[in-house]
Steps between C-alpha positions, in 0.01 A plus 500: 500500500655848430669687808568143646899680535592154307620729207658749651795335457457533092381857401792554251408381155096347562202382302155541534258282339147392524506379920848401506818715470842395431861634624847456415844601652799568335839550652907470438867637617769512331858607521747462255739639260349630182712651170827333679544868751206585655306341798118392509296488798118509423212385719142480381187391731162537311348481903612828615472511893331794630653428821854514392716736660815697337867348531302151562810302728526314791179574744567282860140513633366342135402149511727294700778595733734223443548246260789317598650576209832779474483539145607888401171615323624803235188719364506602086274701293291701774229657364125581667369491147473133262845613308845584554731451273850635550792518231848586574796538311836620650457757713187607366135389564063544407246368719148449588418419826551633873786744545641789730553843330785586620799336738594662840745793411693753717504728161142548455363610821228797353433348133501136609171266372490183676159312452408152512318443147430238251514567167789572236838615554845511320853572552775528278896575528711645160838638590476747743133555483244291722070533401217400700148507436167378673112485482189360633181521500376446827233625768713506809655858641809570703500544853794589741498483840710572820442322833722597804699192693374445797731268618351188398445244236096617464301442393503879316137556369550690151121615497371370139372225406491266147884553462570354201724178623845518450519855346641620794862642577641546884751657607600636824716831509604701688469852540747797621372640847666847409334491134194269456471509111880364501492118432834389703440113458255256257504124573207348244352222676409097328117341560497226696852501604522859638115595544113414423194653359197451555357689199105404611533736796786665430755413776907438495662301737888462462758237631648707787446833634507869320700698710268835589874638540849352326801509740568890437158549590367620125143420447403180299259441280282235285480630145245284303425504183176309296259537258146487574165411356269770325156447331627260231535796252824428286751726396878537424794517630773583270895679510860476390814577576865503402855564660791521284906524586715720239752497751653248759336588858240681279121434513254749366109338479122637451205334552087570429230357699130507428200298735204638320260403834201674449496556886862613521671559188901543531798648224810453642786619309863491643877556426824361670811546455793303696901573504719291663821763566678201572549121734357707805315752391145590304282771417135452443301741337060441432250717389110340500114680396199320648175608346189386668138618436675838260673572826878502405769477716923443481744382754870509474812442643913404508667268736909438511652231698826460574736223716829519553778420758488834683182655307192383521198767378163526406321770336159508387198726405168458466144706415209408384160700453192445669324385172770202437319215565709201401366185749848308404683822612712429812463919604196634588319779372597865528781451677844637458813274649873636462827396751866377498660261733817409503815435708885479408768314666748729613737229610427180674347586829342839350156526342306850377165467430294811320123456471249768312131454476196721411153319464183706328155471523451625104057576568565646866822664433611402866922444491749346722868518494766314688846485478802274740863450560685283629815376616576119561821417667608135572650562868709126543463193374119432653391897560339722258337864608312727257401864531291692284275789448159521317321832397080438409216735434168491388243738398141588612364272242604110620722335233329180501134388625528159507672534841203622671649763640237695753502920431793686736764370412637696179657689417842432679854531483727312705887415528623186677822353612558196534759194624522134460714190632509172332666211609634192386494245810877392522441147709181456235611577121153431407339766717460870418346777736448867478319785633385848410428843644338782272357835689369835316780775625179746589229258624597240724145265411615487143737171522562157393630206708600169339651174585586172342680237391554220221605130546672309211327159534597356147713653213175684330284515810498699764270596834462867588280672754462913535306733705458811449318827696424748219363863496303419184265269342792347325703742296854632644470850327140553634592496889244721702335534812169361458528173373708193672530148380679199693648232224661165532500182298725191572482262217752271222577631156664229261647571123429159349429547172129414427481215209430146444884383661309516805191262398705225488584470899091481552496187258350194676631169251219290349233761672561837326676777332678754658336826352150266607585471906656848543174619296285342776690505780845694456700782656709702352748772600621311828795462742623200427636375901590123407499347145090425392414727804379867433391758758329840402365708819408911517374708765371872413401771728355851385379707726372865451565702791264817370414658186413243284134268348637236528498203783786371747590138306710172585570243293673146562568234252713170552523216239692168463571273202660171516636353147782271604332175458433372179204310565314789716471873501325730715431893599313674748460864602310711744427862466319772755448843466352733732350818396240750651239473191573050496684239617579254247648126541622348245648055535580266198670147498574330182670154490581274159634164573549087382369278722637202311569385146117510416344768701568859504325842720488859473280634789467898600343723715369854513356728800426864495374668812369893449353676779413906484413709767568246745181307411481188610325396187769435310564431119600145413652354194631143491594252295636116538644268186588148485636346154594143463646285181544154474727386227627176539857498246537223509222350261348814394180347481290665776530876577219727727488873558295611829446868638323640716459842680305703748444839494341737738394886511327709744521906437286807433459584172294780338338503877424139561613274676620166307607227584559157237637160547626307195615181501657344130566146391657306222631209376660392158624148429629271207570128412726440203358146410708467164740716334179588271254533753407694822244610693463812728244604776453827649254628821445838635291654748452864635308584800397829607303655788526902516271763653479879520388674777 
């Protein structure tokens, strides 16, 4: 009978015809050389999935959680659409199916275009001169958004729902205290092994804590960045660019963008140009025009870098207008940024460092300008003392808004001296100290006191812990006397490279793949104590004294992974923050292991614990998973998948209270009677009991 769903599953290529109907499904892949050079990879599926998400690649929650089985699964011709077909040819390629705009650059911080798209796109290299192009017709528009840290792994609700799955980019950066459009540091994060989305209600939760503040106390930020659903209207998406060198260490490029969304149209044009003045040193120079409903706007600005053995220097400036509305844009609007910092070596136990600054609100015309020096001098072998002087002021208008700032404060004008001693334990090499006075030389409430230390636990890892008691909200050059904020965070910061090398120590033999357990159950970024055993812990404290919106805070994370074994692996963390507006818990445990030659387990857990306002009515999420495989190698003749998984919710949402228990089963198993002939048998059940109040 029609609408029995039995179809559903054939809508492709159909026939109607009297009271019957008939269906038919086509597919192939192929991948190849063709004309002796060039490289063939097409995919065609007549059934195109209306479910299928962008980037399509390994997804740990999807079917079964372990199949005793460590094969390395690879992932070819992704494409949310029935084709993709893919031709390449030295270093040159043209494609349709899923792709990202544009890579992560350092050069293209105002004109940069980075969407996640499926459609067609090219690239060619001749010589000296590279060309890329791009289009798509599509339905989907580009949001950006930034969520603070707060300390812990989340989850961080992003506020929108039907993301469209996969499209999204993360990154966490962070920000300069002294100029908040400044982007000091970008680390772009991997699904699964890093974070996850849920893109139905639109929530991240990450792999291990997001510092609210990094270890010199600069603010840190989620930056997300996904495309979401509109009303199913189609339009396109189209640009180029191209970059050419006539020179060696010379780059000059342009580049055109049009998203013709009826909703928010966008013309982005932009220029670069980059100079490398030699093995040290470069000199970056970008000019961009957004256009967005006839409202034009430009943004430029130069940036030279330079490293030496006694030099090191950084110069940079930055403006943009109010009407420049680039979402990809790593400055914000209508503001202007310029500074140098820099130091030189004088000799070997003498350091000069000169710093310049001046920040603009552009609309409000509010200005603030800073400048320091200092003098570093290496005292003996283990003693190091540093004095300085900084000069700030700041007029009637406040410089920047986004710091809350309460009305009183500006303008002012204030000169500080200040000392610091830093110490290199002699009886512990490993261990390095140091504390700081700074006091205004007319206004004995305007000061700064700070104290610390680092620990070298490993070659590329290292403990640290500050605290600092700061006339401010958070910036050095805007010390006053209204406004006091108490800082410290304790935590581990590792430089391990973050790629597949490290997959391989999660790798369970027989059971599963290494990018597969750290997916479900990893950690990354750890201390590693004893070989196969990893320890990550953090402890935050922010506290506003007066002057300020914002709530006291603490956060405390501490995590453990154990990979030594190669028949077992586990990880387990725990997470609490306290805050005056909610108190969040956050516990997982994840464990992968091979109980014998047959039978193998991958079991995790999930709690999250929210209460606000001290209620005792707390939100509850929860979730418990149990996979089991039994493949017996040696006869390969019986094999059974089982699963299953509770899951439980109680919150307020849109005003009611909810609360839903789920509880999933399945089963999948297979006799090979001949080499010709096998049978399979599959059972599922989903129960469900949830109210709203």
């Amino acid at each position: 009978r029609a609408l029995d769903g039995f179809e559903d599953a054939l809508r492709g290529i159909d026939n109607e015809f009297g009271d019957g109907s008939s269906e038919l499904r086509g597919a192939l892949f192929v991948k190849g050389r063709v004309r002796g050079d060039a490289l063939l990879t097409l995919r065609y599926d007549s059934e195109e999935d209306p479910d299928e998400r962008l980037f399509r690649d390994i997804e740990p929650d999807r079917f079964y959680p372990v199949y005793g089985d460590s094969s390395i699964r690879g992932y070819d011709a992704q494409s949310t659409s029935r084709l993709y077909a893919r031709i390449d040819k030295d270093e040159s390629y043209v494609l349709y199916g899923d792709f990202t705009t544009q890579d992560s650059s350092d050069v293209l911080e105002l004109g940069g275009y980075r969407r996640s798209l499926s459609g067609y796109r090219a690239h060619t290299e001749v010589g000296a001169v590279t060309l890329d192009g791009f289009a798509s017709e599509d339905y989907a528009r580009q949001v950006v958004r930034e969520i603070r840290g707060r300390g812990i792994s989340g989850p961080y609700r992003i506020g929108d729902r039907n993301i469209l799955r996969n499209s999204e980019v993360v990154e966490i950066i962070t920000r300069d205290r002294d100029q908040p459009s400044l982007v000091l540091d970008s680390r772009t994060q991997s699904r699964f092994t890093d974070y996850e989305i849920d893109p139905i209600d639109g929530s991240l939760l990450f792999r291990r804590p997001v510092e609210t503040l990094d270890s010199n106390l600069d603010p840190v930020f989620i930056r997300i960045t996904y495309e979401l659903e509109t009303d199913g209207t189609e339009f396109w998406i189209a640009g180029v660019s191209g970059k050419v060198r006539p020179a060696e260490g010379v780059e000059v490029g342009a580049s055109y963008v049009e998203d013709r969304n009826p909703a928010e149209p966008l013309e982005l044009l932009s220029g670069h140009a980059q100079w490398s003045l030699g093995p040290n040193t470069r000199l970056v120079g970008e000019i961009a025009q957004a256009t967005n409903q006839g409202e034009s706007g430009s943004g430029k600005r130069l940036d030279l870098r330079h490293t030496g053995e006694r030099l090191d220097a950084w110069a940079y400036w930055a403006e943009t207008d109010a009407d420049f509305n680039n979402p990809s844009s790593r400055f914000s609007q209508g503001r202007s940024e310029a500074g140098v910092r820099s130091s030189y070596r004088l000799g070997d136990r003498t350091r000069i460092q000169a710093d310049l600054l001046e920040t603009e609100d552009q609309l409000g015309g509010g200005r603030r300008r800073g400048a320091e020096l200092a003098v570093e001098q290496r005292l003996n072998d283990w003693l190091s003392g540093e004095i300085g002087v900084r000069h700030m002021q700041e007029t009637t208008r406040p410089a920047d808004f986004s710091t809350a700032n309460p009305p009183g404060i500006t303008p002012f004008r204030a000169t500080t001296a200040r000392g610091k001693l830093s110490a290199q334990v002699p009886w512990l090499p490993a261990v390095s100290v140091f504390g700081e006075y700074e006091q205004d030389v007319s206004d004995s409430e305007q000061k700064v006191l700070a104290a610390g230390g680092e620990l070298q636990v490993a070659p590329r890892t290292r403990a640290y812990a500050r605290h600092e008691f700061l006339s401010s909200l958070g910036s050095r050059f805007a010390l006053n006397t209204e406004q006091e904020r108490r800082a410290t965070v304790v935590g581990l910061q590792s430089e391990y490279p973050q790629n597949t090398d490290g997959f391989t120590e999660y790798r369970v033999r027989d059971v599963i793949a290494g990018r597969d357990a750290e997916a479900a159950i990893g950690l990354r970024n750890r201390w590693q104590i004893l070989p196969g055993l990893g320890v990550h812990t953090s402890l935050e404290r922010v506290q506003t004294l007066s002057g300020a919106i914002d709530g006291d805070a603490t956060a405390a994370a501490f995590a453990v992974s154990y990979t030594a074994q190669p028949d077992w692996k586990g990880t387990g963390r725990i997470e609490y923050r306290i805050g005056e507006v909610q108190d969040t818990l956050l516990s997982t445990l994840g464990m992968t292991a091979k109980i014998d030659t047959n039978w193998s387990v991958l079991g995790r857990t999930l709690l999250e614990r929210a209460s606000r306002d001290g209620s005792l009515d707390d939100d509850l999420l929860g979730r418990f998973q149990i996979g089991m495989a039994y493949r017996p190698t040696e006869t390969n003749r019986w094999g059974a998948l089982g699963r299953y998984e509770y899951r439980f919710e109680n919150n307020v949402d849109f005003g009611f209270r909810q609360r839903r228990n789920v509880h999933i089963v399945s089963f999948h198993g297979d006799l090979r009677h001949s080499s010709r002939l096998w049978s399979t048998g599959r059972y599922a059940v989903k129960w469900v009991d949830e109210d709203a109040l």
